[in-house]
Coordinates of C-alpha atoms in Angstrom, one line a residue:
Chain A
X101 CA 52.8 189.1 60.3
X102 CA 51.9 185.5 59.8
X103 CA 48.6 185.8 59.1
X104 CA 48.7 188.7 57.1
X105 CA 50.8 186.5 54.9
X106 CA 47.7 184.0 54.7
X107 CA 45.4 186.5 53.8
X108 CA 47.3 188.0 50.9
X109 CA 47.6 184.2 49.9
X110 CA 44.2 183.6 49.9
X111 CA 43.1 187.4 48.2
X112 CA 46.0 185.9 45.3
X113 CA 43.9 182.6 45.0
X114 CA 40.6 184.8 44.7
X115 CA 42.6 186.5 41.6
X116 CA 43.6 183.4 40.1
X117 CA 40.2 181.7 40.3
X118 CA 38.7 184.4 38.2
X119 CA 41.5 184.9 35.9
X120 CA 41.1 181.4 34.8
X121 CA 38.1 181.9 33.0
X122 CA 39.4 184.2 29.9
X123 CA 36.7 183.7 27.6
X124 CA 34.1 184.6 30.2
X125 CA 36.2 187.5 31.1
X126 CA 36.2 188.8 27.5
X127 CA 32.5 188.4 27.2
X128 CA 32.0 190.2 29.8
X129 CA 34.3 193.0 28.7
X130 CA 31.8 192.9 25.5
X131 CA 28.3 192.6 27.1
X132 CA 29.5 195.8 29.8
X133 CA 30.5 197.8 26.8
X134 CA 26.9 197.1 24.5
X135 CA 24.8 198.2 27.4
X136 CA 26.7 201.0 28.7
X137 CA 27.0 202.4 24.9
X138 CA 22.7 202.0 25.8
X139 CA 22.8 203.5 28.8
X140 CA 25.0 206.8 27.7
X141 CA 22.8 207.3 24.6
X142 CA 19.4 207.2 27.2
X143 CA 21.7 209.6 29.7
X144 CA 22.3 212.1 27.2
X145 CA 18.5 212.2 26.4
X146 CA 17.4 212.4 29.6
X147 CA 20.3 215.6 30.3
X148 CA 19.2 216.9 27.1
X149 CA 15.9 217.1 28.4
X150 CA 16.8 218.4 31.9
X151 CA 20.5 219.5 32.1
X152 CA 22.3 219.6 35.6
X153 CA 20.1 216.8 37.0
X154 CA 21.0 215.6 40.2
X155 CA 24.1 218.4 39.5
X156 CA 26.0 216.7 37.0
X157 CA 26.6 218.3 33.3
X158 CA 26.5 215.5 30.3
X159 CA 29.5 214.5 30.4
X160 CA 29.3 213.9 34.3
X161 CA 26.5 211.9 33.6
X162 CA 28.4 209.9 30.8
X163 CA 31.6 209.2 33.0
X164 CA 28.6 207.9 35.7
X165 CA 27.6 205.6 33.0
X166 CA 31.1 204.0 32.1
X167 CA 32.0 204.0 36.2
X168 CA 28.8 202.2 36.7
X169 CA 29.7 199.5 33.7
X170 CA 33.5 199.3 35.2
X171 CA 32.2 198.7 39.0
X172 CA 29.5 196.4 38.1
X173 CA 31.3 193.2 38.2
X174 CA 34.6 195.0 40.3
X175 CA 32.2 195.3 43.7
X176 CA 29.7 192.4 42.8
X177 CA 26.8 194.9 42.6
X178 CA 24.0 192.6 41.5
X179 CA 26.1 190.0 43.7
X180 CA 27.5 187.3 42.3
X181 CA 31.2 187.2 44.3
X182 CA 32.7 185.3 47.3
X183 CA 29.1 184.6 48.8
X184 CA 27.7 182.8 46.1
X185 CA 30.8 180.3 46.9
X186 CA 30.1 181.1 50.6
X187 CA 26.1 180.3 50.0
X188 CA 27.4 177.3 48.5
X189 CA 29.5 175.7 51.2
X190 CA 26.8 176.3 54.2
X191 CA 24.3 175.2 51.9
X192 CA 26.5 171.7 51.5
X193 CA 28.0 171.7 55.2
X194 CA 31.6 172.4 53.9
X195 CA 31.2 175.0 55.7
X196 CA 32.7 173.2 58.6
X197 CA 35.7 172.4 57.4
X198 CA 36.3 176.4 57.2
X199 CA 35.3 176.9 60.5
X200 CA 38.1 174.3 61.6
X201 CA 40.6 176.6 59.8
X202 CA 43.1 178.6 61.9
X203 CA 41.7 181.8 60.6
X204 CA 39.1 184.0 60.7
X205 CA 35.9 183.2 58.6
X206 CA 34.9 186.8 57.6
X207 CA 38.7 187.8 57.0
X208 CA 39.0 184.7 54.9
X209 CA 36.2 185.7 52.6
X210 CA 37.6 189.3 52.6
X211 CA 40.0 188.5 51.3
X212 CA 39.2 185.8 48.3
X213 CA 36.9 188.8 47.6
X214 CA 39.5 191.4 47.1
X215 CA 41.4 189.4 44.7
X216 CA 38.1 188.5 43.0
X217 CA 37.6 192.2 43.2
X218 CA 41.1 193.4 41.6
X219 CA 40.7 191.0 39.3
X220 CA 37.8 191.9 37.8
X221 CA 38.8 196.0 37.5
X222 CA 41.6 194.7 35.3
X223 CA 40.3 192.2 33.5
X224 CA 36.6 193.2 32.8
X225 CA 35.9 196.7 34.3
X226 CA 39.1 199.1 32.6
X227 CA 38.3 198.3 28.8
X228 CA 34.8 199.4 29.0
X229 CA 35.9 202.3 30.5
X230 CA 38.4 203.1 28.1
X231 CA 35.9 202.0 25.4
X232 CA 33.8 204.8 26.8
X233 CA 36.7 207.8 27.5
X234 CA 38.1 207.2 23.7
X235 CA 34.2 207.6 22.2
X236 CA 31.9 209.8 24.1
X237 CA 33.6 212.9 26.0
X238 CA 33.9 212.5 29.9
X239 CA 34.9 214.4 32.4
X240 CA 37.6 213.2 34.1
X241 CA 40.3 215.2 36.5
X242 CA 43.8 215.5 34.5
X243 CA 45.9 215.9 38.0
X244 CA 46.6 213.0 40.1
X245 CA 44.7 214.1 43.1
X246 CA 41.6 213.1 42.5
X247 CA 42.5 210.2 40.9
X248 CA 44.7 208.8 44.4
X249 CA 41.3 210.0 46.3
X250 CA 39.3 207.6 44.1
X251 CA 41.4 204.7 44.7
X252 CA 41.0 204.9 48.5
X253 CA 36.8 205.4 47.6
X254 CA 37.1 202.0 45.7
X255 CA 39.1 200.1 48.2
X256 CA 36.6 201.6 50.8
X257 CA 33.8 200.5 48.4
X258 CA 34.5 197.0 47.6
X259 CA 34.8 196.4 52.1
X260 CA 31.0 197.9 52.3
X261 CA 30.3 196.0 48.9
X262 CA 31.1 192.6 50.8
X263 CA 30.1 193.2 54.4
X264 CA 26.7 193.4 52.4
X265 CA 27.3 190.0 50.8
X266 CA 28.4 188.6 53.5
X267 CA 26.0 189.7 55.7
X268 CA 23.2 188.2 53.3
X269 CA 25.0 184.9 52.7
X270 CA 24.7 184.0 56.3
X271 CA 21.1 184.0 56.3
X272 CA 21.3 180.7 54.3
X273 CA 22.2 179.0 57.9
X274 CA 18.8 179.6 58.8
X275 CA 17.0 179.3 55.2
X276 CA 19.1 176.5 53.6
X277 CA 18.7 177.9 50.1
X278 CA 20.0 180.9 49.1
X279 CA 18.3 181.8 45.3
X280 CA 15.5 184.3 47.4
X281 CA 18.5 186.1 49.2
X282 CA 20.6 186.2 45.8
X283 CA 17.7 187.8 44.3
X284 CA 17.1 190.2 46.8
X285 CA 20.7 191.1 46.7
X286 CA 20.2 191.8 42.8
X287 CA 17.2 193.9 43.1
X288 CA 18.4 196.4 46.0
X289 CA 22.4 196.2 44.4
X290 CA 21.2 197.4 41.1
X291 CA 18.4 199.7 42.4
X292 CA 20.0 200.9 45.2
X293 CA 23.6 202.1 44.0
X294 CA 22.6 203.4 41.4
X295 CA 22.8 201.5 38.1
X296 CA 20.0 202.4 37.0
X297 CA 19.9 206.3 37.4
X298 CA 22.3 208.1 39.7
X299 CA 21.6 208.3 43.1
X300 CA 21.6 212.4 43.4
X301 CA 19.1 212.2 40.4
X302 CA 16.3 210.2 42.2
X303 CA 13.4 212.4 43.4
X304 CA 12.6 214.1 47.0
X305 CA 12.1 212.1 49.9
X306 CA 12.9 208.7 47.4
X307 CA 16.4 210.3 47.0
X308 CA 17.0 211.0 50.4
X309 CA 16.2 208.0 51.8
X310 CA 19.0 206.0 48.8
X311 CA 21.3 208.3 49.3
X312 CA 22.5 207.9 53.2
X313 CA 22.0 203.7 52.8
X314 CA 24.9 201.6 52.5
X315 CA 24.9 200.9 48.8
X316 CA 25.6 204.2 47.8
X317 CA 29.1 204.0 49.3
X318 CA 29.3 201.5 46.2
X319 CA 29.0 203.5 43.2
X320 CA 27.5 207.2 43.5
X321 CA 30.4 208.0 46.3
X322 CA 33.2 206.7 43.7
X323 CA 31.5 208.4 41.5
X324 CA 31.4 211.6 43.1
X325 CA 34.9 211.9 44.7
X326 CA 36.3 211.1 41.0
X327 CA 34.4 214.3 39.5
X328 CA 35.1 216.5 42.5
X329 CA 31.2 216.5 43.2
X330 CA 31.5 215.7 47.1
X331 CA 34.7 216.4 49.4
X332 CA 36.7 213.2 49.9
X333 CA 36.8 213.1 53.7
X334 CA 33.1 213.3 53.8
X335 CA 33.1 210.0 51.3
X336 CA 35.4 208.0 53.4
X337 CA 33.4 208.5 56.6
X338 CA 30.5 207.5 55.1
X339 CA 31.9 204.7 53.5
X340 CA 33.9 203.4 56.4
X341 CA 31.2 204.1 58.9
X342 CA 29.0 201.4 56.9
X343 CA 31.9 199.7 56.4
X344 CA 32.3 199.0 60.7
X345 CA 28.7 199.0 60.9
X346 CA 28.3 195.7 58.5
X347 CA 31.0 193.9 59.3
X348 CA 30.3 194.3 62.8
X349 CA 27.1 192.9 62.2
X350 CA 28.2 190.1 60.0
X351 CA 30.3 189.3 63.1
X352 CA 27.5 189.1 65.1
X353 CA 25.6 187.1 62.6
X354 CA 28.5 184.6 62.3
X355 CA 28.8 183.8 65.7
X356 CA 25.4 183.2 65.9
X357 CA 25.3 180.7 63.0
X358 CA 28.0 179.1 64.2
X359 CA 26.8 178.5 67.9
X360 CA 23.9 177.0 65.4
X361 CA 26.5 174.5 63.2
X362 CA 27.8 173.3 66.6
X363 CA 24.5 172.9 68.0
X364 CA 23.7 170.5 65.1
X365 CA 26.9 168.9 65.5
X366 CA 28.4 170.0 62.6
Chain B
X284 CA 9.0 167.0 33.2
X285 CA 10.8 170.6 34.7
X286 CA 7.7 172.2 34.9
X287 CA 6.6 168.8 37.7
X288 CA 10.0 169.6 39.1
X289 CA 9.4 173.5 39.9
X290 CA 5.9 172.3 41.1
X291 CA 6.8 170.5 43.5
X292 CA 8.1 173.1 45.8
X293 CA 4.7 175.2 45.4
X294 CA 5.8 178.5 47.8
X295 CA 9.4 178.7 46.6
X296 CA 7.7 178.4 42.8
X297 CA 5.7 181.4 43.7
X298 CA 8.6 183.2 45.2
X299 CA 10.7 183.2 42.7
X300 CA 7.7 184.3 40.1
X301 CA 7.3 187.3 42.3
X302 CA 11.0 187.6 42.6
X303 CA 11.5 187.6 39.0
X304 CA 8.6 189.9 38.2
X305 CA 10.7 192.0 40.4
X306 CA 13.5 191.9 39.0
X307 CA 12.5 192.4 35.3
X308 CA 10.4 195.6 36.4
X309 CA 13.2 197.2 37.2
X310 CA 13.8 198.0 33.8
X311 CA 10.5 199.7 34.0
X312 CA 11.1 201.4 37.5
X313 CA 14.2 203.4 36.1
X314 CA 12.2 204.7 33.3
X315 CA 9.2 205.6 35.5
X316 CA 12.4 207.2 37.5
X317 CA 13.2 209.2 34.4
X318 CA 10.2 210.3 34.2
X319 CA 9.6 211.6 37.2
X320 CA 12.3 214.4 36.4
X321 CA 10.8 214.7 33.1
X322 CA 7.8 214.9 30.6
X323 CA 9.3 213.2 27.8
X324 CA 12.1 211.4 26.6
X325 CA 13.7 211.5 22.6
X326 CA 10.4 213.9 22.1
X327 CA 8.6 210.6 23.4
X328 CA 5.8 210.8 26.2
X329 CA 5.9 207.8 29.0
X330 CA 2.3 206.2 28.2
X331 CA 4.2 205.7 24.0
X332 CA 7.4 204.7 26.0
X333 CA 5.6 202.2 27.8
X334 CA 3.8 201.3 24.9
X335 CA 7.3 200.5 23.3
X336 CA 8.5 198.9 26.9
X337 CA 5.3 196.1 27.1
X338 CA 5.8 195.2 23.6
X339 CA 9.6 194.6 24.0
X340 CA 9.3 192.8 27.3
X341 CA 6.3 191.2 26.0
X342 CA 8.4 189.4 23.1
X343 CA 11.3 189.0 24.7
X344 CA 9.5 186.9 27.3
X345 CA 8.0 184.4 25.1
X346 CA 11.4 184.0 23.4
X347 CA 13.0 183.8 26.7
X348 CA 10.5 181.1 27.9
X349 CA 11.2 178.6 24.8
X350 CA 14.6 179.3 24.3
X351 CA 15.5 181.1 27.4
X352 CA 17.8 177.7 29.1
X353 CA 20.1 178.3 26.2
X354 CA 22.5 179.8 28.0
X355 CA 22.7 176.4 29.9
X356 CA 24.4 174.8 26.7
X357 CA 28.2 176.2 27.5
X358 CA 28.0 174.9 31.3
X359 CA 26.6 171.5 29.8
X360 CA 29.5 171.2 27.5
X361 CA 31.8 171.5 29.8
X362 CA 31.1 169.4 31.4
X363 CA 30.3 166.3 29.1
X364 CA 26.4 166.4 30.0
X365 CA 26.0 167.4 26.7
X366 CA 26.1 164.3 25.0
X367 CA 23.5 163.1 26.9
X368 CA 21.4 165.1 24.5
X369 CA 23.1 163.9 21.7
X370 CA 21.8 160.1 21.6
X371 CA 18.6 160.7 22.6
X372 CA 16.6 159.9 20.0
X373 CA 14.7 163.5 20.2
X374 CA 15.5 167.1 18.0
X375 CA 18.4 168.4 20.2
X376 CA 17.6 171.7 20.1
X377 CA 14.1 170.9 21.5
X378 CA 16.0 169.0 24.2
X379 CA 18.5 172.1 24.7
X380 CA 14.9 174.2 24.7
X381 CA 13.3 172.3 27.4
X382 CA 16.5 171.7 29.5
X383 CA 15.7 173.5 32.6
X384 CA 12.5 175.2 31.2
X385 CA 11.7 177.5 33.4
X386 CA 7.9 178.2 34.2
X387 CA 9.1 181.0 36.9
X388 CA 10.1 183.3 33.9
X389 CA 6.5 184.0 32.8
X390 CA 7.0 186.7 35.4
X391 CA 8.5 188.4 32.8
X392 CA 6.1 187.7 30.3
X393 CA 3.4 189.6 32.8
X394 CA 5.0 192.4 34.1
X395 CA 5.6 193.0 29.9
X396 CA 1.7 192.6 29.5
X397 CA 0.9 194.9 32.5
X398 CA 3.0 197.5 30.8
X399 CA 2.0 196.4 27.7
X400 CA -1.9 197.1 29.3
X401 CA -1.1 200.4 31.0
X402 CA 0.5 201.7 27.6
X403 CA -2.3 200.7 25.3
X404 CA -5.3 201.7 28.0
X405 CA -3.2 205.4 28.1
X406 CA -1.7 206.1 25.1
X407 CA -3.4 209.1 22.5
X408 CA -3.6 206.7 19.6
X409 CA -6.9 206.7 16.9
X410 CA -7.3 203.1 16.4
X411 CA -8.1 201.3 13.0
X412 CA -8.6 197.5 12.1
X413 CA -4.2 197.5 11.0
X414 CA -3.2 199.4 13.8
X415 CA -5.2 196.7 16.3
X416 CA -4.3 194.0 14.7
X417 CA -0.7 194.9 14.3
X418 CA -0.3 194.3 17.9
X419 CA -0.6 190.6 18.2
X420 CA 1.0 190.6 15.1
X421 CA 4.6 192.2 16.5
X422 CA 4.5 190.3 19.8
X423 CA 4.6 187.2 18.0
X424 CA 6.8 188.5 15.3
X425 CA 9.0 190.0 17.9
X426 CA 9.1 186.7 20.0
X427 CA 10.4 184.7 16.7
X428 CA 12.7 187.3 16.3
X429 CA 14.2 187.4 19.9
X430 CA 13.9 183.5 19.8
X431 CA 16.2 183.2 16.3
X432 CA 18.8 185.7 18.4
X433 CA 18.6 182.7 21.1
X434 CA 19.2 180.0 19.1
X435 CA 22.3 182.4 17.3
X436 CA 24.0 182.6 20.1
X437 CA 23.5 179.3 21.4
X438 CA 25.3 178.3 18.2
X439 CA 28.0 180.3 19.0
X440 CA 28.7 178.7 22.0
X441 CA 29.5 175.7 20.7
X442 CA 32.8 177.7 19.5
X443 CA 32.8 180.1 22.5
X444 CA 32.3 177.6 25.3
X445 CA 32.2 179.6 28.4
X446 CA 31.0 182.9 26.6
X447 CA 27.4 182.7 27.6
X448 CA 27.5 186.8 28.3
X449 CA 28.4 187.6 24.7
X450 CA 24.8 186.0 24.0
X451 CA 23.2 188.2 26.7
X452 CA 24.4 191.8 25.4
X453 CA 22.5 190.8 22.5
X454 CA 19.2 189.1 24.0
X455 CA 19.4 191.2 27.2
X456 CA 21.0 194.4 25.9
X457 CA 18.9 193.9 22.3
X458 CA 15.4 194.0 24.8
X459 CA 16.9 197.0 26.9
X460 CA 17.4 199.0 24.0
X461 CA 14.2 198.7 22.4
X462 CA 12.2 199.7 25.5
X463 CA 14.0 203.4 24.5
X464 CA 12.3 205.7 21.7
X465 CA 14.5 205.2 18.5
X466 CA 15.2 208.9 18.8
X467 CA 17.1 208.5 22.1
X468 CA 19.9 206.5 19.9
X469 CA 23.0 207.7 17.1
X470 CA 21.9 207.5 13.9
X471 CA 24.6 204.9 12.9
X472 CA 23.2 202.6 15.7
X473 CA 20.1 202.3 15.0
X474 CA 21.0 202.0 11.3
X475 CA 22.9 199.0 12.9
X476 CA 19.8 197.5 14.9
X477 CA 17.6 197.8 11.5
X478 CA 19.6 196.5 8.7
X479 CA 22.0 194.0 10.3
X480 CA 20.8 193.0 13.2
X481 CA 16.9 193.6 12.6
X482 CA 15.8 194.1 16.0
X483 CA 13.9 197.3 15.2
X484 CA 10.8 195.3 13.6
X485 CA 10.3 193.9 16.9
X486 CA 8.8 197.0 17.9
X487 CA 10.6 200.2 16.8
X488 CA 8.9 200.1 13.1
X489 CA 5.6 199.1 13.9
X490 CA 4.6 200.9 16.8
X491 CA 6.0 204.2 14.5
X492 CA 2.8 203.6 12.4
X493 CA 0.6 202.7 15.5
X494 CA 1.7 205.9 16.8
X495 CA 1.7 207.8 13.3
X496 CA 5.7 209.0 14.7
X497 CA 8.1 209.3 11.8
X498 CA 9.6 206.2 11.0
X499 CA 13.0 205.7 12.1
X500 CA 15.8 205.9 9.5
X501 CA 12.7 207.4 6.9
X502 CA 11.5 203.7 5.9
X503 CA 8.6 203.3 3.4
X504 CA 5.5 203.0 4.9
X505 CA 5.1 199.4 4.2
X506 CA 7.8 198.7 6.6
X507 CA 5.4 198.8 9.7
X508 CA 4.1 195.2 8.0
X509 CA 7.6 193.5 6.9
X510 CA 7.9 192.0 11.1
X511 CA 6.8 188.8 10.1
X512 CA 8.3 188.5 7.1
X513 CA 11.8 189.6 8.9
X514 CA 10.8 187.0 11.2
X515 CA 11.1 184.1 9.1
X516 CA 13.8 185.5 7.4
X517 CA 15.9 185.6 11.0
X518 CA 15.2 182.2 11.5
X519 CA 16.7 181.0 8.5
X520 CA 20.5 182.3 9.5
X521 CA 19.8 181.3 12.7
X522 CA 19.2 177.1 12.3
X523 CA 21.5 177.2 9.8
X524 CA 24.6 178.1 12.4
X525 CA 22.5 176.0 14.8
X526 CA 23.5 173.4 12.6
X527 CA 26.8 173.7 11.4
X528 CA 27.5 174.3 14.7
X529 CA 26.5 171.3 16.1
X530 CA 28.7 169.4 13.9
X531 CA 31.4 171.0 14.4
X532 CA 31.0 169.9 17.9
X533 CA 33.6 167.9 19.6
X534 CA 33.1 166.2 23.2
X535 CA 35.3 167.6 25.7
X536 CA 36.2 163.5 26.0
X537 CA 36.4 164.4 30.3

């Protein structure tokens, strides 16, 4: 019970460090809405062209759009979130003074994440959306159902979203520098959850390949459970098979690295 | 002096040209991805959409590699470094301009050339003496254009402080949007992107009369040839907040 005290601490003082920063948050808010009102007005001409692609109607493609510009920060999809800071401190050496800590390194940086997480749906992701609901029609469920089935997607989302991150910000113990891995992050985040075109719309083989890889537990399920496209259960095995799957391996990873820090005497 | 500094660590320089080349053909990946569902886009094919990408990108790189370290400036307020700049006997904003210059971000400038390259090498176009040498011309139009935007909103971070993003949506989101047929957008919005904020001489007008498509918003023919003139006339705006926001500008005193 102790611990789980600590870890709600730390998830508060990922909240706070982010809510800090107001003006950042509100130009944020700003640059999300400007390119999704972009994105929507290439959407609707792509649907216009083909309707039903990838299965959704215009408006289903329009909700997608806003989603994508509400989750964007929320689950760190071009990255960007606790690992940067994580990146940071092994880059430094700090890192050892988190390793003395009585608590578990990858639960630690769960949990800053979340807050960092929750913070940013409230404080950057929700107005664009809103933006988006009040001036292009959407389609989005009027019972509360669907809407308590998404939440569980999101919390499901944002684990996989940082067993990914965390996963990649451990390979800076070996390569000391972590602006390749940050930029590989950005490519296959942005690529592979679909930001730039849903992940049902990508083409044959291409398509099936994205869509059983763990970034589209990010977006495209989330996505999908909100407009009643996929069955709910189906979403949250996905998701929380990747979810075990990475953090197992960024468990793996960790104790590696730090059998490494210990090596070098720390 | 930066450009020494990126040099010196020859096979992380090239790796992050790569990476960068990566990461700005993106843009162009998710319209090749469009395309692959479909044969045209706004009534526009992919070879004229590319056409309209490379010239964007194209711009928007050179504007990005002179005035791309703007978004530095908030960060450098913050904390104090800023001042640094201020009594060295040198233009600021060429200081602020070469702060950090980045050589890695002519990745961006080629993969808009390649596109640029593919466009012109497939598009159906009958060329004439204008229409060939309107191209230079709007690249380097465009690139003063994109490069006033820079200097706009580095100005408004000396009242924004940590609001660096509110400069991307334009600079960013401004270079995004322009790699899209006009047709794809509302009316009002491109009427938006024309008369007050003229990004649509970058490339939008022109490459209308290179392409002989109607012109968006039914301007005068002459339009195609304003680019330059639209240009200078950005630039004027822009020093002038440039300035007055640089004295308004108070040290944090940290």
């Amino acid at each position: 019970m102790g611990s789980g005290r600590l870890y709600l601490a730390v998830a508060l003082g990922g909240f706070r460090r982010y809510a800090t920063y107001r003006a950042a948050t509100a130009a944020g808010v700003f640059t999300n809405t400007v390119f999704g009102v972009i994105l929507v007005y290439t959407y609707l001409a792509l649907w216009d062209e083909k309707p039903h692609l990838g299965g959704y109607d215009q408006a289903q493609a329009v909700t997608y759009v806003w989603l994508g510009q509400c989750l964007y920060a929320t689950l760190a999809i071009q990255g960007g979130g606790a690992e940067k800071d994580l990146m940071e401190r092994i880059r430094t050496g700090e890192i050892a003074v988190d390793l003395y800590r009585p608590a578990d390194l990858q639960l630690w940086w769960l949990a800053g994440d979340m807050g960092r997480a929750l913070f940013q749906m409230l404080g950057r992701g929700v107005i664009p959306f809103v933006f988006g609901a009040v001036f292009f029609p959407m389609a989005l469920p009027t019972d509360v159902t669907p809407w308590a089935a998404f939440v569980v997607t999101l919390l499901l989302a944002a684990v996989v979203s940082f067993a990914i991150r965390y996963l990649a910000a451990l390979s800076v113990f070996w390569l000391m520098d972590g602006m390749g891995v940050n930029q590989a992050l950005m490519i296959t985040g942005i690529f592979f959850s679909g930001m730039v075109l849903p992940l049902n719309a990508f083409p044959g083989t291409l398509g099936e390949i994205v869509r059983v890889l763990p970034w589209a537990a990010q977006l495209q399920m989330p996505a999908d459970v909100l407009m009643g496209e996929t069955d709910p259960l189906r979403a949250y095995a996905f998701q929380a098979a990747w979810a075990v799957v990475l953090l197992a391996a960024g468990r793996l990873v960790q104790s590696a690295a730090t059998r490494r820090v210990v090596v070098q005497g720390g | 002096m930066w450009i020494r500094s990126s040099m010196t660590y020859r096979a992380s320089f090239v790796v992050t040209v790569f990476g960068n080349l990566l990461v700005t053909g993106l843009d162009f990946v998710a319209i090749l991805l469009m395309f692959s569902q479909v044969d045209s886009l706004g009534g526009w094919s992919l070879p004229e959409v590319a056409f309209l990408y490379g010239l964007s990108a194209t711009a928007f790189g050179l504007a990005d590699l002179t005035f791309g370290s703007m978004d530095v400036l908030g960060r450098r307020m913050r904390d104090g470094s800023f001042d640094i700049l201020l009594v060295r006997p040198a233009p600021v904003l060429a200081q602020v301009a070469a702060d950090h210059f980045a050589l890695r971000r002519l990745g961006r400038i080629t993969q808009g050339v390649l596109v640029l390259g593919w466009g012109l090498l497939t598009v159906e176009v009958d060329w004439t003496t204008a229409k060939v040498l309107l191209v230079p011309v709007m690249l380097v139009s465009g690139g003063v254009i994109f490069c006033a935007l820079f200097v706009a909103g580095a100005a408004f971070q000396f009242l924004a402080q940590d609001a660096a993003e509110v400069q991307n949506a334009f600079t960013y989101g401004g270079t995004t949007l322009l790699q899209y047929p006009p047709t794809v957008f509302g009316k009002d919005f491109v009427r938006g992107v024309t008369f007050m904020l003229p990004l649509a001489f970058v490339n939008w007008v022109p490459a209308a009369y290179v392409l002989e498509r109607p012109y968006p918003l039914d301007l005068p023919q002459w339009a195609a040839f304003a680019s330059p003139l639209v240009a200078v006339a950005c630039c004027a705006p822009a020093g002038l907040a440039w300035r007055a926001g640089l004295r308004s500008y108070r040290s944090t005193g940290s």
